[in-house]
Tab-separated table of C-alpha atoms in Angstrom:
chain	number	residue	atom	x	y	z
A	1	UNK	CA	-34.826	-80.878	-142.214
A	2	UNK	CA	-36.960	-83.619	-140.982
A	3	UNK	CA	-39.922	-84.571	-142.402
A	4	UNK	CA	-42.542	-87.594	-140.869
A	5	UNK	CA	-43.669	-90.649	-143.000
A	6	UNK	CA	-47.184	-90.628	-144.567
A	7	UNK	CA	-48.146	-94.101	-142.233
A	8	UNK	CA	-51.208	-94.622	-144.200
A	9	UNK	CA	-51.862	-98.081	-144.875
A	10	UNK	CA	-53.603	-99.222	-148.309
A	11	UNK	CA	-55.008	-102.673	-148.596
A	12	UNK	CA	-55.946	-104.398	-151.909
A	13	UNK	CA	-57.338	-107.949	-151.611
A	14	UNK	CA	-58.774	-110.145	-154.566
A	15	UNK	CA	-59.435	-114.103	-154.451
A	16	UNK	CA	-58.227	-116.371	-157.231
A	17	UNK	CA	-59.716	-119.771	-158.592
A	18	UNK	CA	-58.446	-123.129	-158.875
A	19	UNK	CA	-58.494	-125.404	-161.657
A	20	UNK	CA	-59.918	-129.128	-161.223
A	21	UNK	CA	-60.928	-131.377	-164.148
A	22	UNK	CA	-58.298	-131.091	-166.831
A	23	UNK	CA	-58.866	-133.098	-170.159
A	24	UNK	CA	-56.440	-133.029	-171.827
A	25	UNK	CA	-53.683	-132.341	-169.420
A	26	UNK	CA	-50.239	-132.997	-170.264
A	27	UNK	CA	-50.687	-131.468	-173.931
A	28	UNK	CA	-49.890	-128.044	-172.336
A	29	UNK	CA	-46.400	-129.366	-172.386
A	30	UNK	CA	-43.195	-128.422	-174.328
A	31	UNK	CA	-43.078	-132.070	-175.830
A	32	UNK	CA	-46.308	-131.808	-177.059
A	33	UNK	CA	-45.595	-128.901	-178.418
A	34	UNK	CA	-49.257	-128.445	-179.106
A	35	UNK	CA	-52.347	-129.233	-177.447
A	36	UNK	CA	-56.077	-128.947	-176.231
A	37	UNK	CA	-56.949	-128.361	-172.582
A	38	UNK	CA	-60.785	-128.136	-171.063
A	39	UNK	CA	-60.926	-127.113	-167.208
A	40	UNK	CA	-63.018	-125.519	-165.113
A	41	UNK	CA	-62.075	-122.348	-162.791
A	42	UNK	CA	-63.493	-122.647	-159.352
A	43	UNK	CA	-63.906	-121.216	-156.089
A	44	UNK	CA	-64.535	-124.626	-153.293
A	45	UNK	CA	-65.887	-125.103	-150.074
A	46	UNK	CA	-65.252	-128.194	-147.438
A	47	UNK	CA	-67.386	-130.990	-148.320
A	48	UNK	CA	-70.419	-130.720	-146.553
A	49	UNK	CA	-70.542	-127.121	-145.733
A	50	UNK	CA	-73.393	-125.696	-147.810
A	51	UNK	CA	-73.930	-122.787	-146.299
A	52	UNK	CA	-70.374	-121.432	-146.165
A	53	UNK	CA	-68.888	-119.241	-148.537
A	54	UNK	CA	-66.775	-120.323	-151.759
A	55	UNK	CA	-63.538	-119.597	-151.725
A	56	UNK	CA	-60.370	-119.703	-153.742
A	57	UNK	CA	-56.379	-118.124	-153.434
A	58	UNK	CA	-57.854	-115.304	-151.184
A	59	UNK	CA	-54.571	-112.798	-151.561
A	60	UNK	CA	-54.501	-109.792	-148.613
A	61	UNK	CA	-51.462	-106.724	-149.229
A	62	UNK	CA	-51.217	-103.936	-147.280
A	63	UNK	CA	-48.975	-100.911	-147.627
A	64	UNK	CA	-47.351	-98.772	-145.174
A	65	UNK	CA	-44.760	-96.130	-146.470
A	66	UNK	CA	-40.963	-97.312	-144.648
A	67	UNK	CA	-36.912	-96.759	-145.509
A	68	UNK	CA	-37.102	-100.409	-145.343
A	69	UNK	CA	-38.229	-101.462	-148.010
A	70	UNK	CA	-39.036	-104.965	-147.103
A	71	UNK	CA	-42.096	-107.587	-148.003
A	72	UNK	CA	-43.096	-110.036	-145.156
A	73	UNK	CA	-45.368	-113.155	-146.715
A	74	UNK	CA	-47.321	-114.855	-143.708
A	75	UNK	CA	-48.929	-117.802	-146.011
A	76	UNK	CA	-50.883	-119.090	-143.054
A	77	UNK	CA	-48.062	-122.119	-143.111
A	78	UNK	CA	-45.065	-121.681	-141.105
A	79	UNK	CA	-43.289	-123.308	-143.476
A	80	UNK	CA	-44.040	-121.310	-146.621
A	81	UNK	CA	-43.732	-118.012	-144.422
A	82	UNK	CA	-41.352	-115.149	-145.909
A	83	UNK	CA	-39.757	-112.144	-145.073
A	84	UNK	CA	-37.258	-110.825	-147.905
A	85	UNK	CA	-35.989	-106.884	-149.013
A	86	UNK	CA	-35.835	-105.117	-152.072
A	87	UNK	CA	-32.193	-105.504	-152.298
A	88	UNK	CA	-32.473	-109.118	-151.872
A	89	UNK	CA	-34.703	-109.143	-154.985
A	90	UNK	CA	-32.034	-107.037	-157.099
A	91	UNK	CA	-29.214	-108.525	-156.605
A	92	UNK	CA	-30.777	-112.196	-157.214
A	93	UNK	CA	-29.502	-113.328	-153.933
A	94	UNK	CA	-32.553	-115.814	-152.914
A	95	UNK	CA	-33.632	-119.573	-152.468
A	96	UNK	CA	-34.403	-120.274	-156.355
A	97	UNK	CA	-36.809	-123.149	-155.647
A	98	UNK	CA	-38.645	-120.723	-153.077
A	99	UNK	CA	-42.163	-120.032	-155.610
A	100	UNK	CA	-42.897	-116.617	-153.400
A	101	UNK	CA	-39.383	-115.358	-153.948
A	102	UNK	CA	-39.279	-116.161	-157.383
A	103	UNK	CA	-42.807	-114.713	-157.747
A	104	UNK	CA	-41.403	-111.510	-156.377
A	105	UNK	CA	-38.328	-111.144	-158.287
A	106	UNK	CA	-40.558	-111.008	-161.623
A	107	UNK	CA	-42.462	-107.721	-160.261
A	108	UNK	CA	-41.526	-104.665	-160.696
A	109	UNK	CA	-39.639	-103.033	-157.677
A	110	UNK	CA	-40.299	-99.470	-158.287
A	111	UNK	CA	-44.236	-100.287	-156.781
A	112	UNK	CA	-42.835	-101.844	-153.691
A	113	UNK	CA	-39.347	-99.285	-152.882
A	114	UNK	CA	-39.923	-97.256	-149.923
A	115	UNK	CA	-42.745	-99.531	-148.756
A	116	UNK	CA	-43.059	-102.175	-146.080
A	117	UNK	CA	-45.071	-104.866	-147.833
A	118	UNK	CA	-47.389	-107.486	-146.123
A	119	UNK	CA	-48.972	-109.745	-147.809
A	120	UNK	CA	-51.175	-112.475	-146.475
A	121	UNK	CA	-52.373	-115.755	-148.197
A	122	UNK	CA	-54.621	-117.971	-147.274
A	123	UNK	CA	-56.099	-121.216	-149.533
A	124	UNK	CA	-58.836	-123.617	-148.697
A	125	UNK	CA	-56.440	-126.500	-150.247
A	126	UNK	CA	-52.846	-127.818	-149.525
A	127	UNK	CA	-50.273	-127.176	-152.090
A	128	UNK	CA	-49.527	-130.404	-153.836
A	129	UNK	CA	-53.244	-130.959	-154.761
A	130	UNK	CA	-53.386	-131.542	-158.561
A	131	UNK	CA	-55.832	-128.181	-158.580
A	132	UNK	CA	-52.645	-125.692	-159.841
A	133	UNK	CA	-52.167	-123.590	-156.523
A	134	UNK	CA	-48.538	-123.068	-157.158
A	135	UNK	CA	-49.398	-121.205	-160.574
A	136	UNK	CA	-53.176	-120.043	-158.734
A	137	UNK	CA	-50.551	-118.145	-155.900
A	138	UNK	CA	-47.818	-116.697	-158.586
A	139	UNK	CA	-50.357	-115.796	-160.860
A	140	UNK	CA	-52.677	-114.160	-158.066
A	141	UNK	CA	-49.865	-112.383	-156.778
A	142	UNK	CA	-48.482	-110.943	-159.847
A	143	UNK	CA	-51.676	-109.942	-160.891
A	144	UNK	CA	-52.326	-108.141	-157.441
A	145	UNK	CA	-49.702	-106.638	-157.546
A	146	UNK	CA	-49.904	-105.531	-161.007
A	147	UNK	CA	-53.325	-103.860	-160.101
A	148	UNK	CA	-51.658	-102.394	-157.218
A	149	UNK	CA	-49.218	-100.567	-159.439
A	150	UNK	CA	-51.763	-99.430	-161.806
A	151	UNK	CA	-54.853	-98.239	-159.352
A	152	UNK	CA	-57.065	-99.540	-161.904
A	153	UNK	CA	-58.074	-103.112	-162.579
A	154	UNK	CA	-59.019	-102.935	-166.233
A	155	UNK	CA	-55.529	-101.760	-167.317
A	156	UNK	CA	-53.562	-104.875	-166.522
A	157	UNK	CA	-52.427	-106.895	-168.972
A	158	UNK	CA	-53.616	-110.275	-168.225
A	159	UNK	CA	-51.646	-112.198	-171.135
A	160	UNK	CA	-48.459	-109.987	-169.260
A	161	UNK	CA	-49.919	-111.331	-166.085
A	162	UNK	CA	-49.487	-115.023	-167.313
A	163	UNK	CA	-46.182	-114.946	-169.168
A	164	UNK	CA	-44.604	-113.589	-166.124
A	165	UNK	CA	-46.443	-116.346	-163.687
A	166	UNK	CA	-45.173	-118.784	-166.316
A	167	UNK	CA	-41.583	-117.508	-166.577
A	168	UNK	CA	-41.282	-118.087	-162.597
A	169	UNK	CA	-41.259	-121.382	-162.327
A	170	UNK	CA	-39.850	-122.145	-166.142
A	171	UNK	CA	-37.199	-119.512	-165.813
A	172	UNK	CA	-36.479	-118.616	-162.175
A	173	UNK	CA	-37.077	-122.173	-160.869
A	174	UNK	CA	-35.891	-123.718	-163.876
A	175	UNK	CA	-38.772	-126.777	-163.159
A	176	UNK	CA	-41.172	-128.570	-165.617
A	177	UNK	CA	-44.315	-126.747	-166.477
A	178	UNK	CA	-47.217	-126.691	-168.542
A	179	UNK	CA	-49.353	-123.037	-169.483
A	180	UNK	CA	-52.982	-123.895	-168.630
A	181	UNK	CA	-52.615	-123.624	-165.249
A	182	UNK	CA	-51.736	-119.838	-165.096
A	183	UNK	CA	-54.359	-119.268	-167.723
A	184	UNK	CA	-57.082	-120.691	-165.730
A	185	UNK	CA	-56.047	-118.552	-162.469
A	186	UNK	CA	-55.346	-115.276	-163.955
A	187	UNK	CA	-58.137	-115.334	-166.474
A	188	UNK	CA	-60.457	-117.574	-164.364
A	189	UNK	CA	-63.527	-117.965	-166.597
A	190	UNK	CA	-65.582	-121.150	-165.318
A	191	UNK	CA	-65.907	-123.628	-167.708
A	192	UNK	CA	-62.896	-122.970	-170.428
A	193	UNK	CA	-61.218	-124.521	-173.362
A	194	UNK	CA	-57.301	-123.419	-173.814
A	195	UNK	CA	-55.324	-123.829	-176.902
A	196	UNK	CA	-51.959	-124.264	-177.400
A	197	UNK	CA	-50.655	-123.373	-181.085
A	198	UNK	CA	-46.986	-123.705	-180.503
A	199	UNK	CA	-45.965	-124.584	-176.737
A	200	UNK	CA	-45.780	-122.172	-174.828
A	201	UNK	CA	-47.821	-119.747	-177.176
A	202	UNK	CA	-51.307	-120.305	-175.569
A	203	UNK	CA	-55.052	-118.738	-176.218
A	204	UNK	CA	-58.077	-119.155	-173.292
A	205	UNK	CA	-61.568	-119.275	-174.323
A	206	UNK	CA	-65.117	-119.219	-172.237
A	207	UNK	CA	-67.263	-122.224	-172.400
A	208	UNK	CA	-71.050	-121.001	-171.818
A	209	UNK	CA	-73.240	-122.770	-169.827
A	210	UNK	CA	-76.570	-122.865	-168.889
A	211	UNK	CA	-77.787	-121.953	-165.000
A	212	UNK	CA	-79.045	-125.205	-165.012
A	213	UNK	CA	-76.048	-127.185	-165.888
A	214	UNK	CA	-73.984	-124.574	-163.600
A	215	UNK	CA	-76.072	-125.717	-160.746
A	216	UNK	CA	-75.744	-129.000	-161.938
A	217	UNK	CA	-71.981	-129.482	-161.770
A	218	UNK	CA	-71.925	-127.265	-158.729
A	219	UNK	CA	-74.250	-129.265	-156.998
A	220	UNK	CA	-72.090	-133.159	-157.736
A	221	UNK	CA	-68.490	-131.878	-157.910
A	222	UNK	CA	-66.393	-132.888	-155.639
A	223	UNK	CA	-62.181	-132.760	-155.518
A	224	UNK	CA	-60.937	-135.857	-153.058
A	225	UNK	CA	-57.395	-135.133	-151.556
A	226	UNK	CA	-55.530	-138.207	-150.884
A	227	UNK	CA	-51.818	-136.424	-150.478
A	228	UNK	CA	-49.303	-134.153	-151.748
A	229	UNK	CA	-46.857	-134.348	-155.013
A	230	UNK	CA	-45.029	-132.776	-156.966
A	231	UNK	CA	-45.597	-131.816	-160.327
A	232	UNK	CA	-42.648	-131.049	-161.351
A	233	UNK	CA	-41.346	-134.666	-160.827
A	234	UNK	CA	-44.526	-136.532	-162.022
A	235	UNK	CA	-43.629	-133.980	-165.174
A	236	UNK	CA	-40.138	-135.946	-164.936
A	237	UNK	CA	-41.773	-139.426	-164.567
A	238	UNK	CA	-43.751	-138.522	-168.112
A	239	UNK	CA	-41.239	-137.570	-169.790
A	240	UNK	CA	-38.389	-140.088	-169.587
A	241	UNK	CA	-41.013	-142.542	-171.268
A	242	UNK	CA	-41.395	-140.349	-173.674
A	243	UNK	CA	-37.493	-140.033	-174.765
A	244	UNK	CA	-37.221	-143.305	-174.170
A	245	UNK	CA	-39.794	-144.351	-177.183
A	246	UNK	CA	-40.940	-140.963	-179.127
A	247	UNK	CA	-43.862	-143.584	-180.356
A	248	UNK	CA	-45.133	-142.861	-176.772
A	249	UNK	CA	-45.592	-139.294	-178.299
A	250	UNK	CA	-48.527	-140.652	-180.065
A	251	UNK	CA	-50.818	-141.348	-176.624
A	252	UNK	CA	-51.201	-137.355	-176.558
A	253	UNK	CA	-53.156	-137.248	-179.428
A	254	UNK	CA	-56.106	-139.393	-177.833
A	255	UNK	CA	-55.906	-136.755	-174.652
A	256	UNK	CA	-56.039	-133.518	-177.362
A	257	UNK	CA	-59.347	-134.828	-178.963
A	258	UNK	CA	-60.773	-135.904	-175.459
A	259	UNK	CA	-60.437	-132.301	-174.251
A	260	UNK	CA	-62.580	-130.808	-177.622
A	261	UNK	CA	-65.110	-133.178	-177.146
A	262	UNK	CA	-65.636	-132.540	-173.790
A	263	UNK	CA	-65.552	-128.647	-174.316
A	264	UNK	CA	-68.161	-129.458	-177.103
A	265	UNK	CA	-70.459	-131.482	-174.414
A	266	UNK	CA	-70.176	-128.515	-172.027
A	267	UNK	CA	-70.824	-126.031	-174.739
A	268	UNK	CA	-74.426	-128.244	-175.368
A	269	UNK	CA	-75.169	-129.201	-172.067
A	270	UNK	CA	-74.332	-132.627	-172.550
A	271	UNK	CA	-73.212	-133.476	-168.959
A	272	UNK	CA	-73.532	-137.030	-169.297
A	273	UNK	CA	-71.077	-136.883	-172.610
A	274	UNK	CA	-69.175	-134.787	-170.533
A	275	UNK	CA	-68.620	-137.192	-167.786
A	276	UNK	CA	-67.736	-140.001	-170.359
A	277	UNK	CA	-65.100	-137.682	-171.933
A	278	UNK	CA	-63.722	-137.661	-167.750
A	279	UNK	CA	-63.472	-141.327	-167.426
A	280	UNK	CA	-61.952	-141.492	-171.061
A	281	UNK	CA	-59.146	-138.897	-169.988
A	282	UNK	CA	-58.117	-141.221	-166.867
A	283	UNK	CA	-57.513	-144.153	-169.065
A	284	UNK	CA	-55.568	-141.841	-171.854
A	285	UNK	CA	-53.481	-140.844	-168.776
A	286	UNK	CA	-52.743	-144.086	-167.673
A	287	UNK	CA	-50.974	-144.457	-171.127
A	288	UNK	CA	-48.724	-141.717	-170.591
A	289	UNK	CA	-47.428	-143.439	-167.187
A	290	UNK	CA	-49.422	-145.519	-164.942
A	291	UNK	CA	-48.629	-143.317	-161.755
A	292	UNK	CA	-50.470	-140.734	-162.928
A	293	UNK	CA	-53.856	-142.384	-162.099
């Protein structure tokens, strides 16, 4: 008996932020072991361009029912492009340091068998940027596909959503890491303050601001790209000093109270305080290792 393919295709599309303006970066880390983060979630536009639209991780995956059971990534990139099966995933036979590969192998196959998966991504930044598009593009794609599985937005998990975007490049990829990153992209709630109790144990909270200081910030941000890196290996760079001299522990602590007071000058308005508590955080970086800044 032969039966014919339902060749409907179903599309599901969401668009994730990026983070820019970390205080107290680098105290998401397992040698802090603790820490105090303030970021802000953003969509961006080119500078210049203020009549285009915002935009952030913009993720595109369509459906189509198919024995193969095989996803195909375009990522707008040649070189980040992907086409990988089901079976692949399973039996753990992929390029470890490939971040969509190891995205995929943390979903769950059962939404994706009998499918032919494309998925399209497309970011107004180049990876590399210091704005967390690695764990913006995991994250977003866990979490889309997570919806995906469900039909209904408000029943994923978004703590679920950020452990597993987390576990891909601590676990999978085995690289350096911190959490705020994949809290800022899944949660995505502007202006936010992130705790970390007991690395990698990690809480998000919204910063409320005025429309006026929204406009504000909106209005004078801008994010300068001067080339790629890797943050894995500037993760290296920080903490060699660190084992070499665990008195070098003891420049975090300056970073940790920089981040609360500029989530406090947010929280009032203060965007002049705010802006001091910026310049302050370069010069606690510096301390950690001068290639940072």
């Amino acid at each position: 008996m032969y039966g014919r393919l339902n060749r409907e295709v179903k599309i599901y599309r969401e668009i994730y932020p990026l983070r820019i303006l970390d205080l107290g970066g680098w105290t998401d880390t397992w040698f802090s072991k603790y820490g105090n983060v303030c970021n802000i979630s953003v969509l961006t536009r080119l500078f210049g361009s203020s009549s285009g639209p915002f935009r952030g991780i913009d993720i595109i995956i369509s459906q189509k029912q198919s024995m193969l059971s095989k996803i195909v990534i375009n990522a707008m990139d040649l070189n980040f492009d992907l086409t990988i099966s089901l079976e692949e995933l399973r039996k753990d036979v992929f390029d470890h340091q490939n971040l969509l590969a190891s995205t995929l192998s943390q979903v769950w196959t059962g939404s994706l068998s009998h499918f032919e998966t494309e998925i399209l991504i497309m970011s107004p930044v180049e990876p590399g940027a210091s704005m967390g598009t690695s764990a913006t593009v995991s994250g977003g794609l866990l979490d889309l596909l997570e919806k995906m599985r469900y039909k209904e937005k408000d029943k994923v998990d978004k703590k679920f959503i950020v452990k597993k975007a987390f576990s891909v490049e601590k676990t999978v990829m085995r690289r350096q890491t911190g959490t705020q990153d994949y809290f800022s992209a899944v949660f995505g709630l502007g202006a936010q303050k992130i705790i970390v109790t007991d690395y990698p144990n990690t809480d998000i909270e919204k910063i409320n601001l005025s429309l006026k200081t929204k406009e504000k910030l909106e209005a004078g941000l801008v994010t300068v790209f001067i080339g790629r890196h890797d943050s894995s290996d500037t993760h290296l760079m920080v903490i060699k000093r660190m084992e070499e001299d665990e008195n070098n522990l003891n420049d975090l602590e300056p970073l940790r109270q920089c981040a609360v007071r500029g989530a406090d000058a947010l929280a009032n308005n203060d965007l002049i305080k705010y802006g001091e508590c910026l310049s302050e955080n370069t010069n606690y970086q510096k301390r950690l290792h001068p290639d940072l800044v």
